[in-house]
Structures are given as C-alpha cells and as structure tokens.
Amino acid sequence: MISVSRVSKSYGSGAAAVRALDDVSLSVGRGEIFGVVGQSGAGKSTLIRTINSLERPDSGSVSVDGREMTTLAGTELRAARHNIGMIFQHFNLLSSRTVQANVELSLEITGAGRAARRTRALEILELVGLHGKAAAYPAQLSGGQKQRVGIARALASSPSVLLSDEATSALDPETTRQILDLIRQLSKDLGLTVLLITHEMDVVKRICDSAAVMSGGRILEQGPVEELLTTEKSLLGQALFPLGEIPVTSSAIVEITFNGVTTDRPVIAQLARKHGIDVGILGAAVETIHGRQTGRTRLELPGDTKTVAGAVADLRSQGLFVEVLQ
Amino acid sequence: MIDRNDPYFWSDLLDTILKGAGETFYTVGLSLLFTVVFGLAAGVLLVTTESGGLLSKLFGSRALGFFVNRVLDVVVNIGRSIPFIILMILLIPFTRLLVGSFIGPTAAVVPLTIAGIPFFARLVEIGIREVPVGLVEAAQSLGATRWTILTKVMVAEAVPALALGLSTTVVGLIGYSAMVGAVGGGGLGDVAFRYGYQRYSPEYMFGVVILLVLLVQVFQSLGNFAARRLSHR
Ligand SMILES: Nc1ncnc2c1ncn2[C@@H]1O[C@H](COP(=O)(O)OP(=O)(O)OP(=O)(O)O)[C@@H](O)[C@H]1O
Ligand SMILES: [Mg+2]
C-alpha cells in the first residue's frame, strides 16, 4: 500500500547540511498498522511528510496505492492527497470553525455538495465518538476530543491511508490509549492502512502490526513487531521491554521472549522443577496486550554448563525464543 | 466672528456639523473600501510571497514571487514613512489627474486611500502571520488548493485580528480625513478649520472635537467587540 524506496533528503547545503533521511526504504501492507519509532531528530516527521508529498525527497521513490507520489503536482497531487488522511500532534483544527465545519472542510475540498457534506460529517463524527459535539468550537474540547475531530477530518473523504505524526504525544496516558484504540478499531472497520510515527514505545506495543526503528535518518531495523521481538539483540525488543543493565554474576544469564504462546504455562516453575535449577529472576517486562502475554524475562541460571544447556534446549523446544547472554 | 445671538446660531451649527460629518463619512467610507480591498491583498501577499510561503512560487515563478515580495515591502515602508501632510501635498498632481480636482470630499479619497493601504496592509500582515503554519499544512494534507488555503484557512483564521485592524484603520482614516479637510477636502476638518479657527467659534470647534471623539470611541469599541465575538480561540 505504501512503499518507500531508497529515499534520501537533506536540509541545507555544504558543511551545515543535515541528512534527515538517508537511504530509507520501507513497505506497509494494506490494512496494516506500521509504527516508526526513534528519538527526536531521527527524521520521522520528514519521512512521514514525504508520503503525502508535503516534503519532496532528494532521491528515491514513494508510492501510495500504486501511485508514485514524488513526481505528482497540481491537480493530480491534490487528488492523491484526498486518499491520504493525516493527523497531527497539535491537532491543527481551525479555531474559527465548529467541529462539524472542521470536518466539512475536508469535504469542501473534495467538492461535495452541502447536504452530502453535512450527512457525511455527522456520520463520521458519530464514528469517532463525538456525537453531540458537532456545534462546539475546538477551544471548548479536551485534547482527546480535539484529536477525534482531527481523525474525523482526516477520514471524512474516505481515504485508504492514514498518516499520524505523533498524534498522541500531547495527550495523557489514558487519553492516548483511547485514541490508539480508536485508530486500531477504525483501521479494522474501514480497512485503513496506518503509518504512524511516535517516540513512545507504548504506542508500538499497543497497536502496531509492524514497526521500524529510526536513528540519524536511517532505519536500523524493521519488520512485524512479533518477529522483531524475537530477533537476537533486537533494538525494538530492548526498547519495548527494557530490562536494564546486566548484573555481574558468575551464573548463566538468559532472556526469554514471550509472544503470547505461553500465557497459561508456568514456564519458570517447570524449569526449576524439571532441571533442579534455583532459577533467579533478574528482570521481567511482561504485559498483556489484546489478550496476549508479550514481553521478556531475564533469568539467572546457576549450575554447570551441561544443566544450563539442557534447560535452554528445553525452553526452546517449547517454542520460546531464548537468548543466552553469558 | 459668528454672531452667537443669532436665533439660528445653534441650528446653523448643527446643520454645518452634520453636513461635515456626512462628508467625512463619505470620504472615509470610500477610502476604507479601497483600503480594505488593496490592503488585504497587499498584506496577504506580503506574508505568502516570502520564501517558503504559500505563494513563494507566484504563477509558477519563484523570481516573480520574490520580486513581488520585495517591491511590496519597499512600497509599504515608503507609504508608512511619509508623514501624511506631506503625502497629501505630494499627491496633488496625481489626485488632479485622477478626479479632475484636488479640492472636495472625492479628491480627499485619493490621499486617504494611498495612506490607508500600507497602514492596513501591515495590520493584515501581522494578523495573517499569527495563523499557525500547522493549519496550512493540515489543509495541504487534505489536498486543498492554494486559493482554498488562502481564503478558508489564512484569512478565515485571521478574521478577529482583521476586525481589530479594520477599526484601527477607520480611526486612522478619520484622523487623516480631518487633516485633508483643513486644506480643502471638506468634512469635519473643514468645519473645524473654517468656522472654529478662522471665525473664532469655540462652539464649532468643540462640536467637531466631541463628534470626532465619539466616532473614534464607537468604531474602536465596535472593532473590539467584533474581534471578541468572532474569536473562538
Ligand atoms: N525544514 C527544515 N529545515 C532544516 N532542517 C530540518 C527541517 N526539518 C527537519 N530538519 C532537520 O532534519 C532532521 C530530522 O527532523 P525530523 O523533524 O524529521 O525529526 P523527528 O524524528 O520528527 O523528530 P521529533 O521527534 O523531534 O519530531 C533534524 O535534524 C532536523 O533538525
Ligand atoms: Mg517530528
């Protein structure tokens, strides 16, 4: 659905030039929720803005729904943008318009008639849970409600892609969760493809099917979230489920990644019993997301090499992803 | 000296001042019309033709955008820096060319408009600049044309600021119109000068002053009220 191929972009020139995007490639499948994480200045905003051509890359290609975006201009570009909704960190709603009129702006732009605009605006407001707020002005709404208006505006013209640039970064954790759940729900119901960028790992955990980690304009790793978690030395895994520093000990240390497969099995207790190891838990970061247990545990396994190797083999045979750190 | 004991003194005074006020309204109204149209356009262009602005590529040409921006900036600055009394005299030949004479309320419209446009343009510029760039970006992401962005986002969002700018401009124009009046432009300035000053009538002078003060109060309050009502921030 979205395909970014070898895109580079620099700001400024000469010695002061900043390489905001450095040979970036990624692909987002239809109906997928793809998260891009990275620290401030990593180039996330620049990347997402190349998708709807708010920013033109220096080189490389960006295609959305089979249409090459980098060469579009004028009417064609505007038509392509009707198919790509975007939401923003600071909502960017028109203060002079009511909630309904803000949503209708999107439809005025696509040229819908007055009656059709009204019907569609009310319908989409209902969908984002803003029933009864149509006549309010943005200043009278909470942050979460404002972002709902932003989502309604972005989706009013029925795009197939939604871009989200830090859409929950200005919201409190509870509101963030509600907005993310709404995005996930809409993505499911409408078959919407979502590319979202964030610096909050929780966002990825909560709604993303796939993710990419960016730093210094480059993508360091990308893939389905579950796959990334079970990749050796995964940056995303470590960032999503941080376990802190490895303590100094003479025993073997292993990390187990849970991926929803072992929810109802007492893995550690069994390990201790079966192999006679006094298992020590050094750290654990496990959460239940959408009914599945996901996370990592770091265990200390005292004992001779043979016992430890046997225990590790046993864990792996249960379908667990095990990394031996020392 | 006017005879204060003349039984018609007060009704004459009222007639004269009302006629002057009528001329002032005519002059200020007409010049306001031109000022708003051209000042709005100039102010919007000043912001949008800047490098990186919405119209920085005017008719597809970056050079044209830059040129328009520089020229407007210089012209507006010149217009703002010439004292009105001098501008008025400077414009006499131009006024005569345009309306055939440099005396009378219609002739007064010319210097008022020329002074009003750069004044209002700067106020428009300030108002438009306050519109967050994020709003323009949001409209762009929706696939809006530049005209839609200009009208439905930039100008629409600046309306409260424009209302304040408008009332400030009206007040300025009323002040200028009195100056033009004193040198033949008619209106309240003319009344104050001919009756109040040349014929030593404090009643005429105060009458005009009180009316001017009232007018300024009314228009400024109207502007403030409108700005408050129109703003939903
Ligand atoms: N318009 C611009 N002009 C010059 N440099 C820019 C511009 N936009 C971005 N940059 C630079 O490009 C780099 C990437 O910026 P970008 O906004 O994409 O980062 P980001 O990952 O979105 O960061 P944040 O999380 O803080 O939003 C930064 O070094 C930034 O300073
Ligand atoms: Mg950013």
Coordinates of C-alpha atoms and ligand atoms in Angstrom, one line a residue:
Chain A
M1 CA 0.0 0.0 0.0
I2 CA 2.8 2.4 1.0
S3 CA 6.2 1.7 -0.5
V4 CA 9.2 3.9 0.2
S5 CA 12.3 3.0 -1.7
R6 CA 15.8 4.4 -1.1
V7 CA 14.6 7.8 -0.1
S8 CA 17.1 10.4 0.9
K9 CA 16.5 14.0 1.9
S10 CA 18.9 16.7 3.2
Y11 CA 18.3 20.1 4.6
G12 CA 20.7 23.0 3.9
S13 CA 23.9 22.6 2.0
G14 CA 27.6 22.4 2.4
A15 CA 29.0 21.7 5.9
A16 CA 25.8 22.7 7.6
A17 CA 23.7 20.2 5.7
V18 CA 21.6 17.8 7.7
R19 CA 20.8 14.4 6.2
A20 CA 17.3 14.0 7.6
L21 CA 16.6 10.8 5.5
D22 CA 19.5 8.5 4.5
D23 CA 18.5 5.8 2.0
V24 CA 15.3 4.9 3.7
S25 CA 13.2 2.0 2.5
L26 CA 10.0 0.5 4.0
S27 CA 6.8 -1.0 2.9
V28 CA 3.4 -1.1 4.6
G29 CA 0.9 -3.6 3.6
R30 CA -2.8 -2.9 3.0
G31 CA -4.7 -2.7 6.3
E32 CA -1.5 -2.8 8.3
I33 CA -0.6 -0.5 11.2
F34 CA 3.0 0.4 10.9
G35 CA 4.9 2.3 13.6
V36 CA 8.1 4.2 13.2
V37 CA 9.9 4.9 16.4
G38 CA 13.0 6.9 17.0
Q39 CA 14.4 9.7 19.1
S40 CA 13.9 13.4 18.4
G41 CA 15.6 14.5 15.2
A42 CA 15.8 10.9 13.8
G43 CA 13.9 12.0 10.7
K44 CA 10.5 10.5 11.5
S45 CA 8.5 13.6 10.6
T46 CA 10.5 14.1 7.4
L47 CA 9.8 10.5 6.5
I48 CA 6.0 10.7 7.0
R49 CA 5.8 14.0 5.2
T50 CA 7.3 12.5 2.1
I51 CA 4.4 10.1 1.9
N52 CA 1.9 12.8 1.1
S53 CA 4.5 14.9 -0.6
L54 CA 4.4 17.7 2.0
E55 CA 8.2 17.2 1.7
R56 CA 9.9 16.3 -1.5
P57 CA 12.8 13.8 -1.2
D58 CA 16.1 14.5 -3.0
S59 CA 16.1 11.0 -4.4
G60 CA 14.2 7.7 -4.2
S61 CA 10.6 6.9 -4.8
V62 CA 7.4 6.9 -2.7
S63 CA 4.4 5.1 -3.9
V64 CA 0.9 5.0 -2.3
D65 CA -1.8 2.7 -3.5
G66 CA 0.3 2.2 -6.7
R67 CA 0.7 5.9 -7.4
E68 CA 4.2 7.4 -7.4
M69 CA 4.0 10.5 -5.2
T70 CA 7.3 12.2 -5.8
T71 CA 6.5 13.3 -9.3
L72 CA 2.9 14.4 -8.8
A73 CA 2.0 18.0 -8.9
G74 CA -1.1 20.2 -9.1
T75 CA -4.5 18.6 -9.5
E76 CA -3.1 15.1 -9.5
L77 CA -1.2 15.7 -6.3
R78 CA -4.3 17.1 -4.6
A79 CA -6.4 14.2 -5.8
A80 CA -3.8 11.7 -4.4
R81 CA -3.9 13.6 -1.1
H82 CA -7.6 13.0 -0.9
N83 CA -6.7 9.4 -0.5
I84 CA -4.2 10.0 2.3
G85 CA -5.5 11.4 5.6
M86 CA -3.2 12.9 8.1
I87 CA -3.4 13.7 11.8
F88 CA -1.0 15.9 13.9
Q89 CA 0.5 16.3 17.3
H90 CA -1.2 19.7 17.8
F91 CA -4.4 18.7 16.1
N92 CA -4.3 21.7 13.7
L93 CA -8.0 22.4 13.8
L94 CA -9.4 25.7 12.5
S95 CA -10.4 27.7 15.6
S96 CA -12.9 29.7 13.6
R97 CA -14.9 26.7 12.6
T98 CA -17.2 24.4 14.6
V99 CA -16.3 20.8 14.9
Q100 CA -18.7 19.9 12.1
A101 CA -17.4 22.7 9.9
N102 CA -13.8 21.5 10.5
V103 CA -14.8 18.1 9.3
E104 CA -16.7 19.6 6.4
L105 CA -13.6 21.4 5.3
S106 CA -12.2 18.1 4.1
L107 CA -15.4 17.6 2.0
E108 CA -15.5 21.1 0.7
I109 CA -12.0 20.4 -0.7
T110 CA -13.1 17.3 -2.4
G111 CA -16.1 19.2 -3.8
A112 CA -19.0 17.5 -2.1
G113 CA -22.4 19.3 -2.0
R114 CA -23.8 20.9 1.1
A115 CA -26.3 18.2 2.0
A116 CA -23.7 15.4 1.4
R117 CA -21.1 17.2 3.5
R118 CA -23.5 17.5 6.4
T119 CA -24.6 13.9 6.3
R120 CA -21.0 12.6 6.0
A121 CA -19.7 14.9 8.7
L122 CA -22.3 13.8 11.2
E123 CA -21.8 10.2 10.3
I124 CA -18.0 10.3 10.8
L125 CA -18.3 12.3 14.0
E126 CA -20.6 9.6 15.3
L127 CA -18.0 7.0 14.3
V128 CA -15.2 8.7 16.2
G129 CA -17.4 9.1 19.3
L130 CA -18.1 12.8 19.1
H131 CA -21.9 12.6 18.8
G132 CA -23.4 15.8 20.1
K133 CA -20.3 17.9 19.7
A134 CA -20.9 19.0 16.2
A135 CA -21.7 22.6 17.1
A136 CA -18.9 23.0 19.6
Y137 CA -15.7 25.0 18.8
P138 CA -12.3 23.3 19.1
A139 CA -11.5 25.6 22.0
Q140 CA -14.3 24.0 24.0
L141 CA -12.9 20.5 23.6
S142 CA -10.4 18.4 25.5
G143 CA -7.2 17.3 23.9
G144 CA -8.6 13.8 23.2
Q145 CA -11.8 15.2 21.7
K146 CA -9.7 17.5 19.5
Q147 CA -7.8 14.6 18.2
R148 CA -11.0 12.8 17.5
V149 CA -12.1 15.8 15.4
G150 CA -8.7 15.6 13.6
I151 CA -9.3 11.9 12.9
A152 CA -12.8 12.6 11.6
R153 CA -11.5 15.4 9.4
A154 CA -8.7 13.1 8.0
L155 CA -11.1 10.3 7.3
A156 CA -14.1 12.2 6.1
S157 CA -13.1 11.9 2.4
S158 CA -12.8 8.1 2.9
P159 CA -9.0 7.8 2.3
S160 CA -7.3 4.4 2.3
V161 CA -4.3 5.6 4.2
L162 CA -3.9 7.4 7.5
L163 CA -0.7 9.2 8.5
S164 CA -0.2 10.1 12.1
D165 CA 2.6 12.4 13.2
E166 CA 2.9 12.0 17.0
A167 CA -0.9 12.2 17.2
T168 CA -0.9 11.1 20.9
S169 CA 2.2 12.9 22.1
A170 CA 0.2 15.9 23.5
L171 CA -2.2 13.6 25.4
D172 CA -2.2 12.0 28.8
P173 CA -1.7 8.2 29.0
E174 CA -5.4 7.3 29.4
T175 CA -6.5 9.5 26.5
T176 CA -3.6 8.2 24.5
R177 CA -4.9 4.7 25.0
Q178 CA -8.4 5.7 23.9
I179 CA -7.2 7.4 20.8
L180 CA -4.9 4.4 19.9
D181 CA -7.8 2.0 20.4
L182 CA -10.0 4.2 18.2
I183 CA -7.3 4.2 15.4
R184 CA -7.0 0.4 15.7
Q185 CA -10.8 0.0 15.5
L186 CA -11.1 2.3 12.5
S187 CA -8.3 0.6 10.8
K188 CA -10.1 -2.7 11.3
D189 CA -13.5 -1.5 10.3
L190 CA -12.5 0.6 7.3
G191 CA -9.6 -1.5 6.1
L192 CA -7.4 1.6 6.7
T193 CA -3.6 1.4 6.3
V194 CA -2.0 3.4 9.0
L195 CA 1.6 4.7 9.2
L196 CA 2.2 6.4 12.5
I197 CA 5.3 7.8 14.0
T198 CA 6.0 8.2 17.6
H199 CA 8.7 8.4 20.2
E200 CA 6.6 6.4 22.7
M201 CA 7.3 2.7 22.7
D202 CA 3.9 2.1 24.3
V203 CA 2.2 3.1 21.1
V204 CA 4.0 0.4 19.1
K205 CA 3.2 -2.1 21.8
R206 CA -0.4 -1.2 21.8
I207 CA -1.5 -1.1 18.2
C208 CA 1.3 -1.7 15.7
D209 CA 1.5 -4.8 13.5
S210 CA 4.9 -3.8 12.2
A211 CA 7.5 -1.3 13.2
A212 CA 10.7 0.3 12.2
V213 CA 13.3 1.9 14.4
M214 CA 14.9 5.1 13.0
S215 CA 18.1 6.9 14.1
G216 CA 20.1 9.6 12.3
G217 CA 17.9 9.4 9.2
R218 CA 18.4 5.7 8.8
I219 CA 16.2 2.7 9.5
L220 CA 18.0 0.4 11.9
E221 CA 15.5 -2.5 11.8
Q222 CA 12.0 -3.1 10.6
G223 CA 9.5 -5.9 10.4
P224 CA 6.5 -7.4 12.1
V225 CA 6.6 -6.5 15.8
E226 CA 6.4 -10.1 16.9
E227 CA 9.3 -11.0 14.6
L228 CA 11.4 -8.1 15.7
L229 CA 10.9 -9.1 19.4
T230 CA 12.3 -12.5 18.7
T231 CA 15.3 -11.2 16.8
E232 CA 18.7 -11.6 18.5
K233 CA 19.8 -8.2 20.1
S234 CA 16.6 -6.6 18.8
L235 CA 16.7 -2.9 19.4
L236 CA 12.9 -2.8 19.4
G237 CA 12.6 -5.6 21.8
Q238 CA 15.0 -3.9 24.2
A239 CA 13.2 -0.6 23.8
L240 CA 9.8 -2.1 24.2
F241 CA 10.6 -4.3 27.2
P242 CA 13.6 -2.7 28.9
L243 CA 15.3 -5.0 31.4
G244 CA 18.1 -2.6 32.5
E245 CA 21.7 -3.5 32.8
I246 CA 23.1 -7.0 33.1
P247 CA 24.3 -7.6 36.7
V248 CA 27.7 -9.1 37.5
T249 CA 27.3 -12.7 38.3
S250 CA 29.2 -16.0 37.5
S251 CA 26.0 -17.8 36.6
A252 CA 24.5 -18.1 33.1
I253 CA 22.0 -15.4 32.1
V254 CA 19.3 -16.0 29.6
E255 CA 16.5 -13.9 28.3
I256 CA 13.2 -15.4 27.2
T257 CA 10.8 -13.5 24.9
F258 CA 7.2 -14.3 25.4
N259 CA 4.9 -13.9 22.5
G260 CA 1.5 -14.9 23.6
V261 CA 2.2 -18.6 23.2
T262 CA 2.9 -19.4 26.8
T263 CA 0.3 -17.5 28.7
D264 CA -1.1 -20.3 30.7
R265 CA 2.0 -22.4 31.2
P266 CA 4.2 -21.9 34.3
V267 CA 7.4 -21.9 32.4
I268 CA 9.8 -20.8 35.1
A269 CA 8.4 -23.1 37.8
Q270 CA 8.6 -26.0 35.5
L271 CA 12.1 -25.2 34.6
A272 CA 13.2 -25.1 38.2
R273 CA 11.5 -28.4 39.0
K274 CA 12.5 -30.3 35.9
H275 CA 16.2 -29.3 35.8
G276 CA 16.7 -28.7 39.5
I277 CA 17.9 -25.2 39.0
D278 CA 17.4 -22.4 41.5
V279 CA 16.2 -20.0 38.9
G280 CA 16.6 -16.4 39.8
I281 CA 14.5 -13.7 38.1
L282 CA 16.8 -10.7 37.3
G283 CA 14.2 -8.7 35.5
A284 CA 10.8 -9.0 33.7
A285 CA 8.9 -6.8 31.4
V286 CA 5.7 -8.6 30.5
E287 CA 2.4 -7.1 29.5
T288 CA -0.9 -8.4 28.3
I289 CA -1.8 -6.7 25.1
H290 CA -5.0 -7.6 23.3
G291 CA -5.3 -10.7 25.4
R292 CA -1.9 -12.0 24.7
Q293 CA 1.0 -12.1 27.0
T294 CA 4.0 -10.4 25.5
G295 CA 7.4 -9.4 26.9
R296 CA 10.7 -10.5 28.1
T297 CA 12.2 -12.1 31.3
R298 CA 15.8 -12.2 32.2
L299 CA 16.7 -15.3 34.3
E300 CA 19.8 -16.3 36.2
L301 CA 20.5 -20.0 35.9
P302 CA 23.1 -21.2 38.4
G303 CA 24.6 -24.6 37.7
D304 CA 27.1 -26.4 35.4
T305 CA 27.2 -25.8 31.7
K306 CA 25.5 -29.0 30.9
T307 CA 22.5 -28.4 33.1
V308 CA 22.1 -24.9 31.7
A309 CA 22.4 -26.1 28.1
G310 CA 19.8 -28.7 28.8
A311 CA 17.4 -26.1 30.3
V312 CA 17.9 -23.8 27.4
A313 CA 17.2 -26.5 24.9
D314 CA 14.1 -27.5 26.8
L315 CA 12.8 -23.9 26.7
R316 CA 13.5 -23.7 23.0
S317 CA 11.7 -26.9 22.4
Q318 CA 8.6 -25.3 24.0
G319 CA 8.7 -22.7 21.2
L320 CA 10.1 -19.9 23.3
F321 CA 12.7 -17.5 22.0
V322 CA 15.8 -17.7 24.2
E323 CA 18.9 -15.6 24.1
V324 CA 21.9 -16.7 26.2
L325 CA 23.7 -13.6 27.3
Q326 CA 26.5 -15.2 29.2
Chain B
M1 CA -16.8 86.1 14.2
I2 CA -20.2 84.4 14.1
D3 CA -23.0 86.1 15.9
R4 CA -23.9 83.8 18.8
N5 CA -27.1 85.7 19.5
D6 CA -28.4 85.0 16.0
P7 CA -31.6 82.9 16.6
Y8 CA -30.4 80.5 14.0
F9 CA -27.0 80.1 15.6
W10 CA -27.5 76.6 17.1
S11 CA -29.5 75.2 14.2
D12 CA -26.9 76.5 11.8
L13 CA -24.2 74.9 13.9
L14 CA -26.0 71.6 13.9
D15 CA -26.6 71.8 10.1
T16 CA -23.0 72.6 9.4
I17 CA -21.5 69.9 11.6
L18 CA -23.9 67.3 10.3
K19 CA -23.1 68.2 6.7
G20 CA -19.4 68.0 7.6
A21 CA -20.0 64.6 9.3
G22 CA -21.8 63.4 6.2
E23 CA -18.8 64.4 4.0
T24 CA -16.4 62.8 6.4
F25 CA -18.4 59.5 6.3
Y26 CA -18.4 59.7 2.5
T27 CA -14.7 60.3 2.3
V28 CA -13.7 57.8 4.9
G29 CA -16.2 55.2 3.7
L30 CA -15.0 55.3 0.1
S31 CA -11.3 55.3 1.0
L32 CA -11.9 52.5 3.5
L33 CA -13.4 50.4 0.7
F34 CA -10.3 50.8 -1.4
T35 CA -8.1 50.4 1.6
V36 CA -9.6 47.1 2.6
V37 CA -9.5 45.6 -0.9
F38 CA -6.0 46.6 -1.7
G39 CA -4.6 46.5 1.8
L40 CA -5.9 43.0 2.3
A41 CA -4.4 41.8 -0.9
A42 CA -1.1 43.5 -0.2
G43 CA -1.0 42.2 3.4
V44 CA -1.7 38.6 2.3
L45 CA 0.8 38.8 -0.5
L46 CA 3.4 40.2 1.9
V47 CA 3.2 37.1 4.0
T48 CA 2.6 34.5 1.3
T49 CA 5.3 35.6 -1.2
E50 CA 8.0 35.2 1.3
S51 CA 10.4 32.4 0.6
G52 CA 8.8 29.2 1.7
G53 CA 5.4 30.9 1.7
L54 CA 2.3 29.6 0.0
L55 CA 2.8 31.9 -3.0
S56 CA 6.5 32.0 -3.0
K57 CA 6.2 30.5 -6.5
L58 CA 3.8 33.0 -7.9
F59 CA 2.3 31.8 -11.2
G60 CA 5.0 29.1 -11.1
S61 CA 7.8 31.6 -10.9
R62 CA 10.0 31.8 -7.8
A63 CA 11.6 35.0 -9.2
L64 CA 8.2 36.7 -9.6
G65 CA 7.2 35.8 -6.0
F66 CA 10.4 37.2 -4.7
F67 CA 10.1 40.3 -6.8
V68 CA 6.5 41.0 -5.7
N69 CA 7.5 40.5 -2.1
R70 CA 10.5 42.9 -2.2
V71 CA 8.5 45.6 -4.1
L72 CA 5.5 45.4 -1.8
D73 CA 7.7 45.6 1.2
V74 CA 9.5 48.7 0.0
V75 CA 6.4 50.4 -1.2
V76 CA 4.6 49.7 2.0
N77 CA 7.5 51.0 4.0
I78 CA 7.7 54.2 1.9
G79 CA 4.0 54.7 2.3
R80 CA 4.2 54.3 6.1
S81 CA 7.2 56.5 6.5
I82 CA 6.0 59.7 4.7
P83 CA 4.1 62.0 7.1
F84 CA 0.5 62.3 5.9
I85 CA 0.6 66.0 5.5
I86 CA 3.5 65.7 3.0
L87 CA 1.9 62.7 1.2
M88 CA -1.2 64.8 0.7
I89 CA 0.8 67.6 -1.0
L90 CA 2.9 65.2 -3.0
L91 CA -0.3 63.6 -4.3
I92 CA -1.9 66.8 -5.5
P93 CA -1.0 66.3 -9.2
F94 CA -1.9 62.7 -9.1
T95 CA -5.3 63.5 -7.4
R96 CA -6.0 66.1 -10.0
L97 CA -5.2 63.7 -12.8
L98 CA -7.5 61.1 -11.2
V99 CA -10.5 63.1 -10.2
G100 CA -10.0 66.4 -12.0
S101 CA -9.6 68.5 -8.9
F102 CA -7.8 68.3 -5.6
I103 CA -10.5 70.0 -3.6
G104 CA -13.5 68.4 -2.2
P105 CA -14.5 65.1 -0.5
T106 CA -14.0 63.0 -3.5
A107 CA -10.5 64.3 -4.1
A108 CA -9.7 63.6 -0.5
V109 CA -10.3 60.0 -1.1
V110 CA -7.1 59.7 -3.0
P111 CA -4.5 60.6 -0.4
L112 CA -6.6 58.8 2.3
T113 CA -6.6 55.6 0.3
I114 CA -2.9 55.9 -0.5
A115 CA -2.1 56.3 3.1
G116 CA -4.6 53.8 4.3
I117 CA -3.5 50.8 2.1
P118 CA 0.1 50.4 3.6
F119 CA -1.3 51.0 7.1
F120 CA -3.9 48.3 6.8
A121 CA -1.6 46.0 4.9
R122 CA 0.8 45.9 7.8
L123 CA -2.0 45.1 10.2
V124 CA -3.2 42.4 7.9
E125 CA 0.3 41.0 7.7
I126 CA 0.5 40.8 11.4
G127 CA -2.9 39.1 11.6
I128 CA -2.1 36.5 8.9
R129 CA 1.3 35.7 10.5
E130 CA -0.4 34.7 13.7
V131 CA -2.2 31.8 11.9
P132 CA -0.2 28.7 12.9
V133 CA 1.6 27.1 9.9
G134 CA 0.2 23.7 11.1
L135 CA -3.2 24.8 9.9
V136 CA -1.9 25.5 6.4
E137 CA -0.2 22.1 6.4
A138 CA -3.4 20.3 7.5
A139 CA -5.3 21.9 4.6
Q140 CA -2.5 20.9 2.3
S141 CA -2.6 17.4 3.5
L142 CA -6.3 17.4 2.7
G143 CA -5.5 18.3 -0.9
A144 CA -6.7 21.9 -0.7
T145 CA -5.9 24.4 -3.5
R146 CA -3.8 27.5 -2.7
W147 CA -6.9 29.6 -3.1
T148 CA -8.8 27.5 -0.6
I149 CA -5.9 27.7 1.9
L150 CA -5.7 31.4 1.4
T151 CA -9.4 32.1 1.9
K152 CA -10.7 29.3 4.2
V153 CA -7.6 29.0 6.4
M154 CA -5.3 32.0 6.4
V155 CA -7.8 34.8 6.0
A156 CA -10.7 33.0 7.8
E157 CA -8.5 32.3 10.9
A158 CA -7.2 35.9 10.9
V159 CA -10.7 37.4 10.9
P160 CA -10.7 38.5 14.6
A161 CA -7.3 40.2 14.1
L162 CA -8.5 41.7 10.8
A163 CA -11.6 43.2 12.6
L164 CA -9.3 44.9 15.1
G165 CA -7.1 46.1 12.3
L166 CA -10.1 47.4 10.4
S167 CA -11.3 49.5 13.4
T168 CA -7.7 50.8 13.9
T169 CA -7.6 51.8 10.3
V170 CA -11.0 53.5 10.4
V171 CA -9.8 55.5 13.4
G172 CA -6.7 56.5 11.5
L173 CA -8.6 57.4 8.4
I174 CA -10.9 59.7 10.4
G175 CA -7.9 61.4 11.8
Y176 CA -6.3 61.8 8.3
S177 CA -9.7 62.9 6.9
A178 CA -9.7 65.9 9.3
M179 CA -6.3 66.8 8.0
V180 CA -7.4 66.7 4.4
G181 CA -10.5 68.6 5.3
A182 CA -8.5 71.5 6.7
V183 CA -6.8 72.0 3.3
G184 CA -9.9 71.8 1.2
G185 CA -11.1 68.2 1.5
G186 CA -14.4 69.1 3.2
G187 CA -15.8 67.2 6.1
L188 CA -15.4 67.8 9.8
G189 CA -11.8 69.0 9.5
D190 CA -13.1 71.7 7.1
V191 CA -15.8 72.8 9.6
A192 CA -13.3 73.0 12.5
F193 CA -10.8 75.0 10.4
R194 CA -13.2 77.4 8.7
Y195 CA -15.7 78.0 11.5
G196 CA -13.8 77.1 14.6
Y197 CA -10.4 78.5 13.7
Q198 CA -10.8 81.2 11.0
R199 CA -14.1 82.6 12.5
Y200 CA -13.1 82.0 16.2
S201 CA -16.1 79.9 17.2
P202 CA -15.3 77.7 20.1
E203 CA -18.8 76.1 19.8
Y204 CA -18.0 74.8 16.3
M205 CA -14.6 73.7 17.4
F206 CA -15.8 71.8 20.4
G207 CA -18.8 70.4 18.4
V208 CA -16.4 68.9 15.9
V209 CA -14.0 67.6 18.6
I210 CA -16.7 66.0 20.6
L211 CA -18.1 64.3 17.5
L212 CA -14.7 63.1 16.4
V213 CA -14.0 61.7 19.9
L214 CA -17.4 59.9 19.8
L215 CA -16.8 58.5 16.4
V216 CA -13.4 57.1 17.4
Q217 CA -14.8 55.6 20.5
V218 CA -17.7 54.0 18.6
F219 CA -15.5 52.5 15.9
Q220 CA -12.8 51.2 18.3
S221 CA -15.4 49.6 20.6
L222 CA -17.1 48.1 17.6
G223 CA -13.9 46.6 16.4
N224 CA -13.0 45.2 19.9
F225 CA -16.5 43.8 20.2
A226 CA -16.4 42.2 16.8
A227 CA -13.0 40.7 17.4
R228 CA -14.1 39.2 20.6
R229 CA -17.3 37.8 19.1
L230 CA -15.5 36.4 16.1
S231 CA -12.7 34.7 18.0
H232 CA -13.3 31.2 19.2
R233 CA -9.8 30.5 20.5
Ligands
LIG1 N1 12.6 22.5 7.5 C1 13.8 22.1 7.9 N2 14.9 22.8 7.7 C2 16.1 22.4 8.1 N3 16.3 21.2 8.9 C3 15.2 20.5 9.1 C4 13.9 20.8 8.7 N4 13.0 19.9 9.1 C5 13.8 19.0 9.8 N5 15.1 19.3 9.8 C6 16.1 18.5 10.4 O1 16.1 17.2 9.9 C7 16.3 16.3 11.0 C8 15.1 15.4 11.1 O2 14.0 16.1 11.6 P1 12.6 15.5 11.8 O3 11.6 16.6 12.1 O4 12.2 14.6 10.7 O5 12.8 14.6 13.1 P2 11.8 13.8 14.1 O6 12.3 12.4 14.1 O7 10.4 14.0 13.6 O8 12.0 14.5 15.4 P3 10.9 14.8 16.6 O9 10.6 13.5 17.3 O10 11.6 15.8 17.5 O11 9.7 15.4 15.9 C9 16.6 17.1 12.2 O12 18.0 17.2 12.4 C10 16.0 18.5 11.9 O13 16.8 19.5 12.5
MG2 MG 8.7 15.0 14.4

